[in-house]
Amino acid sequence: MEIINKDIDQYAAQHSSEENELLKQINRDTHAKVMMPRMLSGHLQGRVLSMISHMIKPKRILEIGTYTGYSALCLAEGLSVEGKLITIDVNEELETRVRGYFAAANLTDKIDYLIGNAATIIPTLTGEFDLVFIDADKEQYSKYYDLVIDKVKPGGIILADNVLWSGKVLDAKPDKDTRAIVEFNNKIQADARVENVLLPIRDGIMMIRKLSL
Ligand SMILES: C[S@@+](CC[C@H](N)C(=O)[O-])C[C@H]1O[C@@H](n2cnc3c(N)ncnc32)[C@H](O)[C@@H]1O
């Protein structure tokens, strides 16, 4: 199911700021040369991530699920002057390509790109984050949330992608990944530590603000 009417989606993209040349190139390269290009955030969602990041001006961003680096570069656009972004992906096959893009953006010193299983790496990370983007394997969304919530500053934001899962969250007999997403959405909705809004952008983004309790 398409969440947003295709023509409306196109209209929204046409009336949103353009991607820079490097992002356009990553978008093109990913579609031409990388498996499962649908995973890339893309123009409209990328601009949303950039806008949110600019509003927060984060000192520290954590991204779970780098893929070809598109969303990492969008999020990095809003980093404060001394800010850093950590991004984690288990797929070492994309490493050379992604490091090349980060170098082309002159962000090698701002981005820590960690290869490995996020569930193993996150507990080793110290310090707090202003912004977290969860966009890796759907089965582990709830686990990633549990691992990061205490590392997020009060007032900090967690974004989780694909929370509408092509509309399958409404299925009467959901498959395994869909069940994981539904459980994640219900968990957030019931968590008194946060406020949340589910944005029906692209495949759905859950925007979560940690309360100062
Ligand atoms: C949807 S893609 C990320 C897309 C990217 N954030 C973007 O918008 O351009 C999901 C990524 O999560 C990675 N991934 C899956 N399981 C993982 C795990 N256990 N730990 C770290 N990364 C994982 C995959 O290798 C894949 O590159």
PDB file of C-alpha atoms and ligand atoms in Angstrom:
ATOM      1  CA  MET A   1       0.000   0.000   0.000  1.00  0.00           C
ATOM      2  CA  GLU A   2       1.245   3.498  -0.808  1.00  0.00           C
ATOM      3  CA  ILE A   3       0.800   5.607   2.300  1.00  0.00           C
ATOM      4  CA  ILE A   4       0.640   8.866   0.405  1.00  0.00           C
ATOM      5  CA  ASN A   5      -0.931   9.297  -3.023  1.00  0.00           C
ATOM      6  CA  LYS A   6       1.941   9.138  -5.559  1.00  0.00           C
ATOM      7  CA  ASP A   7       1.094  12.483  -7.197  1.00  0.00           C
ATOM      8  CA  ILE A   8       0.827  14.212  -3.823  1.00  0.00           C
ATOM      9  CA  ASP A   9       4.152  12.686  -2.794  1.00  0.00           C
ATOM     10  CA  GLN A  10       5.730  14.022  -5.996  1.00  0.00           C
ATOM     11  CA  TYR A  11       4.150  17.450  -5.460  1.00  0.00           C
ATOM     12  CA  ALA A  12       5.506  17.543  -1.895  1.00  0.00           C
ATOM     13  CA  ALA A  13       9.002  16.672  -3.140  1.00  0.00           C
ATOM     14  CA  GLN A  14       8.783  19.326  -5.882  1.00  0.00           C
ATOM     15  CA  HIS A  15       7.919  21.905  -3.237  1.00  0.00           C
ATOM     16  CA  SER A  16      10.690  20.935  -0.836  1.00  0.00           C
ATOM     17  CA  SER A  17      14.298  22.122  -1.035  1.00  0.00           C
ATOM     18  CA  GLU A  18      16.470  20.179  -3.451  1.00  0.00           C
ATOM     19  CA  GLU A  19      18.986  17.558  -2.380  1.00  0.00           C
ATOM     20  CA  ASN A  20      22.581  18.690  -2.803  1.00  0.00           C
ATOM     21  CA  GLU A  21      24.633  17.164  -5.645  1.00  0.00           C
ATOM     22  CA  LEU A  22      26.270  14.499  -3.447  1.00  0.00           C
ATOM     23  CA  LEU A  23      22.904  13.305  -2.111  1.00  0.00           C
ATOM     24  CA  LYS A  24      21.582  13.175  -5.684  1.00  0.00           C
ATOM     25  CA  GLN A  25      24.606  11.074  -6.626  1.00  0.00           C
ATOM     26  CA  ILE A  26      24.146   8.697  -3.664  1.00  0.00           C
ATOM     27  CA  ASN A  27      20.467   8.348  -4.591  1.00  0.00           C
ATOM     28  CA  ARG A  28      21.374   7.556  -8.232  1.00  0.00           C
ATOM     29  CA  ASP A  29      24.286   5.216  -7.357  1.00  0.00           C
ATOM     30  CA  THR A  30      22.197   3.335  -4.801  1.00  0.00           C
ATOM     31  CA  HIS A  31      19.419   2.738  -7.316  1.00  0.00           C
ATOM     32  CA  ALA A  32      21.898   1.687 -10.026  1.00  0.00           C
ATOM     33  CA  LYS A  33      24.389  -0.394  -8.032  1.00  0.00           C
ATOM     34  CA  VAL A  34      23.136  -1.426  -4.594  1.00  0.00           C
ATOM     35  CA  MET A  35      20.649  -4.089  -3.528  1.00  0.00           C
ATOM     36  CA  MET A  36      17.303  -2.944  -2.107  1.00  0.00           C
ATOM     37  CA  PRO A  37      17.507   0.775  -3.017  1.00  0.00           C
ATOM     38  CA  ARG A  38      14.037   1.296  -1.527  1.00  0.00           C
ATOM     39  CA  MET A  39      15.766   1.331   1.857  1.00  0.00           C
ATOM     40  CA  LEU A  40      17.280   4.762   1.127  1.00  0.00           C
ATOM     41  CA  SER A  41      15.372   7.621   2.790  1.00  0.00           C
ATOM     42  CA  GLY A  42      15.167   9.647  -0.431  1.00  0.00           C
ATOM     43  CA  HIS A  43      14.546  13.282  -1.267  1.00  0.00           C
ATOM     44  CA  LEU A  44      11.453  14.183   0.766  1.00  0.00           C
ATOM     45  CA  GLN A  45      12.276  12.183   3.897  1.00  0.00           C
ATOM     46  CA  GLY A  46      15.890  13.314   3.675  1.00  0.00           C
ATOM     47  CA  ARG A  47      14.771  16.951   3.743  1.00  0.00           C
ATOM     48  CA  VAL A  48      12.533  16.188   6.750  1.00  0.00           C
ATOM     49  CA  LEU A  49      15.496  14.630   8.610  1.00  0.00           C
ATOM     50  CA  SER A  50      17.692  17.597   7.727  1.00  0.00           C
ATOM     51  CA  MET A  51      15.004  20.082   8.855  1.00  0.00           C
ATOM     52  CA  ILE A  52      14.494  18.303  12.194  1.00  0.00           C
ATOM     53  CA  SER A  53      18.240  18.142  12.759  1.00  0.00           C
ATOM     54  CA  HIS A  54      18.613  21.864  11.975  1.00  0.00           C
ATOM     55  CA  MET A  55      15.852  22.621  14.509  1.00  0.00           C
ATOM     56  CA  ILE A  56      17.605  20.625  17.247  1.00  0.00           C
ATOM     57  CA  LYS A  57      21.201  21.621  16.355  1.00  0.00           C
ATOM     58  CA  PRO A  58      22.377  18.380  17.995  1.00  0.00           C
ATOM     59  CA  LYS A  59      25.786  17.928  19.561  1.00  0.00           C
ATOM     60  CA  ARG A  60      25.521  14.167  19.250  1.00  0.00           C
ATOM     61  CA  ILE A  61      23.451  12.087  16.836  1.00  0.00           C
ATOM     62  CA  LEU A  62      23.171   8.290  16.788  1.00  0.00           C
ATOM     63  CA  GLU A  63      21.954   6.555  13.648  1.00  0.00           C
ATOM     64  CA  ILE A  64      21.138   2.824  13.649  1.00  0.00           C
ATOM     65  CA  GLY A  65      21.216   1.612  10.023  1.00  0.00           C
ATOM     66  CA  THR A  66      23.598   3.537   7.736  1.00  0.00           C
ATOM     67  CA  TYR A  67      22.988   1.670   4.452  1.00  0.00           C
ATOM     68  CA  THR A  68      24.580   3.936   1.775  1.00  0.00           C
ATOM     69  CA  GLY A  69      24.931   6.927   4.079  1.00  0.00           C
ATOM     70  CA  TYR A  70      22.130   9.053   2.631  1.00  0.00           C
ATOM     71  CA  SER A  71      20.222   9.709   5.868  1.00  0.00           C
ATOM     72  CA  ALA A  72      23.458  10.117   7.851  1.00  0.00           C
ATOM     73  CA  LEU A  73      24.471  13.008   5.591  1.00  0.00           C
ATOM     74  CA  CYS A  74      20.985  14.565   5.842  1.00  0.00           C
ATOM     75  CA  LEU A  75      21.056  14.360   9.651  1.00  0.00           C
ATOM     76  CA  ALA A  76      24.638  15.684   9.777  1.00  0.00           C
ATOM     77  CA  GLU A  77      23.514  18.882   8.027  1.00  0.00           C
ATOM     78  CA  GLY A  78      22.027  20.134  11.308  1.00  0.00           C
ATOM     79  CA  LEU A  79      24.933  19.233  13.619  1.00  0.00           C
ATOM     80  CA  SER A  80      26.178  22.023  15.854  1.00  0.00           C
ATOM     81  CA  VAL A  81      29.695  23.281  15.121  1.00  0.00           C
ATOM     82  CA  GLU A  82      31.350  20.844  17.521  1.00  0.00           C
ATOM     83  CA  GLY A  83      28.740  18.132  16.818  1.00  0.00           C
ATOM     84  CA  LYS A  84      29.355  14.466  15.937  1.00  0.00           C
ATOM     85  CA  LEU A  85      27.283  11.714  14.395  1.00  0.00           C
ATOM     86  CA  ILE A  86      27.748   8.016  15.108  1.00  0.00           C
ATOM     87  CA  THR A  87      26.231   5.678  12.540  1.00  0.00           C
ATOM     88  CA  ILE A  88      26.138   1.870  12.784  1.00  0.00           C
ATOM     89  CA  ASP A  89      25.599  -0.776  10.134  1.00  0.00           C
ATOM     90  CA  VAL A  90      26.218  -4.499  10.081  1.00  0.00           C
ATOM     91  CA  ASN A  91      26.811  -4.618   6.309  1.00  0.00           C
ATOM     92  CA  GLU A  92      30.559  -4.399   5.720  1.00  0.00           C
ATOM     93  CA  GLU A  93      30.126  -4.756   1.938  1.00  0.00           C
ATOM     94  CA  LEU A  94      29.028  -1.117   1.680  1.00  0.00           C
ATOM     95  CA  GLU A  95      31.870   0.226   3.825  1.00  0.00           C
ATOM     96  CA  THR A  96      34.212   1.487   1.065  1.00  0.00           C
ATOM     97  CA  ARG A  97      31.370   3.144  -0.822  1.00  0.00           C
ATOM     98  CA  VAL A  98      29.988   4.823   2.300  1.00  0.00           C
ATOM     99  CA  ARG A  99      33.384   6.009   3.560  1.00  0.00           C
ATOM    100  CA  GLY A 100      33.906   7.516   0.088  1.00  0.00           C
ATOM    101  CA  TYR A 101      30.654   9.492   0.374  1.00  0.00           C
ATOM    102  CA  PHE A 102      31.507  10.732   3.884  1.00  0.00           C
ATOM    103  CA  ALA A 103      34.924  11.846   2.604  1.00  0.00           C
ATOM    104  CA  ALA A 104      33.311  13.581  -0.401  1.00  0.00           C
ATOM    105  CA  ALA A 105      31.117  15.501   2.067  1.00  0.00           C
ATOM    106  CA  ASN A 106      34.249  16.476   4.067  1.00  0.00           C
ATOM    107  CA  LEU A 107      32.661  14.914   7.131  1.00  0.00           C
ATOM    108  CA  THR A 108      35.168  12.190   7.967  1.00  0.00           C
ATOM    109  CA  ASP A 109      36.038  13.902  11.261  1.00  0.00           C
ATOM    110  CA  LYS A 110      32.371  14.514  12.160  1.00  0.00           C
ATOM    111  CA  ILE A 111      31.042  11.018  11.448  1.00  0.00           C
ATOM    112  CA  ASP A 112      32.002   7.874  13.338  1.00  0.00           C
ATOM    113  CA  TYR A 113      30.988   4.997  11.079  1.00  0.00           C
ATOM    114  CA  LEU A 114      30.897   1.745  13.041  1.00  0.00           C
ATOM    115  CA  ILE A 115      30.538  -1.635  11.349  1.00  0.00           C
ATOM    116  CA  GLY A 116      28.842  -4.347  13.385  1.00  0.00           C
ATOM    117  CA  ASN A 117      25.651  -5.442  15.060  1.00  0.00           C
ATOM    118  CA  ALA A 118      23.949  -2.398  16.571  1.00  0.00           C
ATOM    119  CA  ALA A 119      22.591  -4.440  19.501  1.00  0.00           C
ATOM    120  CA  THR A 120      26.180  -5.238  20.497  1.00  0.00           C
ATOM    121  CA  ILE A 121      27.670  -1.822  19.737  1.00  0.00           C
ATOM    122  CA  ILE A 122      25.068   0.480  21.376  1.00  0.00           C
ATOM    123  CA  PRO A 123      25.761  -0.732  24.953  1.00  0.00           C
ATOM    124  CA  THR A 124      29.443   0.164  24.452  1.00  0.00           C
ATOM    125  CA  LEU A 125      28.645   3.802  23.545  1.00  0.00           C
ATOM    126  CA  THR A 126      29.164   6.360  26.287  1.00  0.00           C
ATOM    127  CA  GLY A 127      27.685   9.847  26.636  1.00  0.00           C
ATOM    128  CA  GLU A 128      24.271  11.223  25.746  1.00  0.00           C
ATOM    129  CA  PHE A 129      22.537  11.871  22.424  1.00  0.00           C
ATOM    130  CA  ASP A 130      20.292  14.748  21.343  1.00  0.00           C
ATOM    131  CA  LEU A 131      18.917  12.884  18.341  1.00  0.00           C
ATOM    132  CA  VAL A 132      18.630   9.178  17.476  1.00  0.00           C
ATOM    133  CA  PHE A 133      17.441   7.725  14.178  1.00  0.00           C
ATOM    134  CA  ILE A 134      16.354   4.059  14.312  1.00  0.00           C
ATOM    135  CA  ASP A 135      16.333   2.596  10.803  1.00  0.00           C
ATOM    136  CA  ALA A 136      17.791  -0.942  10.929  1.00  0.00           C
ATOM    137  CA  ASP A 137      16.180  -4.416  11.176  1.00  0.00           C
ATOM    138  CA  LYS A 138      12.540  -4.028  12.161  1.00  0.00           C
ATOM    139  CA  GLU A 139      12.499  -7.051  14.505  1.00  0.00           C
ATOM    140  CA  GLN A 140      14.824  -5.253  16.890  1.00  0.00           C
ATOM    141  CA  TYR A 141      13.167  -1.816  16.999  1.00  0.00           C
ATOM    142  CA  SER A 142      11.881  -2.318  20.565  1.00  0.00           C
ATOM    143  CA  LYS A 143      15.284  -3.569  21.665  1.00  0.00           C
ATOM    144  CA  TYR A 144      17.047  -0.577  20.071  1.00  0.00           C
ATOM    145  CA  TYR A 145      14.594   1.741  21.833  1.00  0.00           C
ATOM    146  CA  ASP A 146      15.311   0.089  25.197  1.00  0.00           C
ATOM    147  CA  LEU A 147      19.055   0.350  24.545  1.00  0.00           C
ATOM    148  CA  VAL A 148      18.986   4.039  23.611  1.00  0.00           C
ATOM    149  CA  ILE A 149      16.301   5.623  25.790  1.00  0.00           C
ATOM    150  CA  ASP A 150      18.604   6.111  28.801  1.00  0.00           C
ATOM    151  CA  LYS A 151      21.277   7.560  26.519  1.00  0.00           C
ATOM    152  CA  VAL A 152      18.929  10.257  25.179  1.00  0.00           C
ATOM    153  CA  LYS A 153      19.006  13.671  26.898  1.00  0.00           C
ATOM    154  CA  PRO A 154      15.751  14.883  28.462  1.00  0.00           C
ATOM    155  CA  GLY A 155      14.076  16.820  25.639  1.00  0.00           C
ATOM    156  CA  GLY A 156      16.009  14.770  23.082  1.00  0.00           C
ATOM    157  CA  ILE A 157      14.349  13.223  20.040  1.00  0.00           C
ATOM    158  CA  ILE A 158      14.197   9.652  18.750  1.00  0.00           C
ATOM    159  CA  LEU A 159      12.984   9.102  15.191  1.00  0.00           C
ATOM    160  CA  ALA A 160      12.022   5.600  14.026  1.00  0.00           C
ATOM    161  CA  ASP A 161      11.509   4.917  10.333  1.00  0.00           C
ATOM    162  CA  ASN A 162       9.050   2.593   8.540  1.00  0.00           C
ATOM    163  CA  VAL A 163       6.543   2.480  11.389  1.00  0.00           C
ATOM    164  CA  LEU A 164       3.618   2.135   8.970  1.00  0.00           C
ATOM    165  CA  TRP A 165       5.427  -0.670   7.113  1.00  0.00           C
ATOM    166  CA  SER A 166       3.630  -0.075   3.799  1.00  0.00           C
ATOM    167  CA  GLY A 167       0.311  -0.059   5.666  1.00  0.00           C
ATOM    168  CA  LYS A 168       0.808  -3.626   6.901  1.00  0.00           C
ATOM    169  CA  VAL A 169       0.430  -2.434  10.518  1.00  0.00           C
ATOM    170  CA  LEU A 170      -3.319  -2.628   9.802  1.00  0.00           C
ATOM    171  CA  ASP A 171      -3.181  -6.294   8.680  1.00  0.00           C
ATOM    172  CA  ALA A 172      -5.421  -8.709  10.559  1.00  0.00           C
ATOM    173  CA  LYS A 173      -2.748 -11.433  10.252  1.00  0.00           C
ATOM    174  CA  PRO A 174       0.562  -9.579  10.407  1.00  0.00           C
ATOM    175  CA  ASP A 175       3.861 -11.261   9.494  1.00  0.00           C
ATOM    176  CA  LYS A 176       6.879 -11.297  11.842  1.00  0.00           C
ATOM    177  CA  ASP A 177       8.348  -7.904  10.874  1.00  0.00           C
ATOM    178  CA  THR A 178       4.911  -6.291  10.946  1.00  0.00           C
ATOM    179  CA  ARG A 179       4.246  -7.700  14.430  1.00  0.00           C
ATOM    180  CA  ALA A 180       7.555  -6.215  15.605  1.00  0.00           C
ATOM    181  CA  ILE A 181       6.617  -2.791  14.244  1.00  0.00           C
ATOM    182  CA  VAL A 182       3.119  -2.973  15.774  1.00  0.00           C
ATOM    183  CA  GLU A 183       4.624  -3.947  19.140  1.00  0.00           C
ATOM    184  CA  PHE A 184       7.091  -1.066  18.868  1.00  0.00           C
ATOM    185  CA  ASN A 185       4.338   1.457  18.071  1.00  0.00           C
ATOM    186  CA  ASN A 186       2.218   0.187  20.991  1.00  0.00           C
ATOM    187  CA  LYS A 187       5.204   0.286  23.316  1.00  0.00           C
ATOM    188  CA  ILE A 188       5.931   3.931  22.477  1.00  0.00           C
ATOM    189  CA  GLN A 189       2.265   4.878  22.759  1.00  0.00           C
ATOM    190  CA  ALA A 190       2.191   3.391  26.303  1.00  0.00           C
ATOM    191  CA  ASP A 191       5.519   4.817  27.498  1.00  0.00           C
ATOM    192  CA  ALA A 192       4.927   7.608  30.048  1.00  0.00           C
ATOM    193  CA  ARG A 193       8.564   8.749  29.716  1.00  0.00           C
ATOM    194  CA  VAL A 194       7.940  10.179  26.237  1.00  0.00           C
ATOM    195  CA  GLU A 195       5.591  12.144  23.995  1.00  0.00           C
ATOM    196  CA  ASN A 196       5.205  10.901  20.455  1.00  0.00           C
ATOM    197  CA  VAL A 197       3.629  11.655  17.097  1.00  0.00           C
ATOM    198  CA  LEU A 198       3.408   9.248  14.180  1.00  0.00           C
ATOM    199  CA  LEU A 199       4.114  11.232  11.021  1.00  0.00           C
ATOM    200  CA  PRO A 200       2.653   9.613   7.876  1.00  0.00           C
ATOM    201  CA  ILE A 201       5.673  10.650   5.800  1.00  0.00           C
ATOM    202  CA  ARG A 202       6.886   8.102   3.222  1.00  0.00           C
ATOM    203  CA  ASP A 203       6.635   4.795   5.189  1.00  0.00           C
ATOM    204  CA  GLY A 204       5.846   6.473   8.523  1.00  0.00           C
ATOM    205  CA  ILE A 205       8.194   8.124  11.013  1.00  0.00           C
ATOM    206  CA  MET A 206       7.573   7.842  14.764  1.00  0.00           C
ATOM    207  CA  MET A 207       8.839  11.038  16.372  1.00  0.00           C
ATOM    208  CA  ILE A 208       9.480  10.610  20.086  1.00  0.00           C
ATOM    209  CA  ARG A 209      10.459  13.309  22.584  1.00  0.00           C
ATOM    210  CA  LYS A 210      11.912  12.217  25.886  1.00  0.00           C
ATOM    211  CA  LEU A 211      10.272  14.084  28.757  1.00  0.00           C
ATOM    212  CA  SER A 212      12.184  15.733  31.586  1.00  0.00           C
ATOM    213  CA  LEU A 213      10.755  13.745  34.494  1.00  0.00           C
TER     214      LEU A 213
HETATM  215  C1  LIG B   1      16.635   0.798   5.833  1.00  0.00           C
HETATM  216  S1  LIG B   1      18.359   0.580   5.720  1.00  0.00           S
HETATM  217  C2  LIG B   1      18.951   2.116   6.331  1.00  0.00           C
HETATM  218  C3  LIG B   1      18.687   3.256   5.367  1.00  0.00           C
HETATM  219  C4  LIG B   1      19.374   4.548   5.701  1.00  0.00           C
HETATM  220  N1  LIG B   1      19.140   4.931   7.091  1.00  0.00           N
HETATM  221  C5  LIG B   1      18.852   5.636   4.789  1.00  0.00           C
HETATM  222  O1  LIG B   1      17.783   6.179   5.086  1.00  0.00           O
HETATM  223  O2  LIG B   1      19.466   5.932   3.755  1.00  0.00           O
HETATM  224  C6  LIG B   1      18.657  -0.537   7.021  1.00  0.00           C
HETATM  225  C7  LIG B   1      20.113  -0.857   7.287  1.00  0.00           C
HETATM  226  O3  LIG B   1      20.179  -1.510   8.560  1.00  0.00           O
HETATM  227  C8  LIG B   1      21.252  -2.407   8.529  1.00  0.00           C
HETATM  228  N2  LIG B   1      21.081  -3.411   9.586  1.00  0.00           N
HETATM  229  C9  LIG B   1      20.244  -4.471   9.623  1.00  0.00           C
HETATM  230  N3  LIG B   1      20.403  -5.161  10.763  1.00  0.00           N
HETATM  231  C10 LIG B   1      21.348  -4.515  11.482  1.00  0.00           C
HETATM  232  C11 LIG B   1      21.940  -4.740  12.751  1.00  0.00           C
HETATM  233  N4  LIG B   1      21.593  -5.770  13.515  1.00  0.00           N
HETATM  234  N5  LIG B   1      22.892  -3.871  13.174  1.00  0.00           N
HETATM  235  C12 LIG B   1      23.265  -2.806  12.407  1.00  0.00           C
HETATM  236  N6  LIG B   1      22.728  -2.561  11.202  1.00  0.00           N
HETATM  237  C13 LIG B   1      21.783  -3.382  10.734  1.00  0.00           C
HETATM  238  C14 LIG B   1      21.195  -2.999   7.119  1.00  0.00           C
HETATM  239  O4  LIG B   1      22.461  -3.528   6.767  1.00  0.00           O
HETATM  240  C15 LIG B   1      20.771  -1.800   6.285  1.00  0.00           C
HETATM  241  O5  LIG B   1      21.880  -1.170   5.673  1.00  0.00           O
END
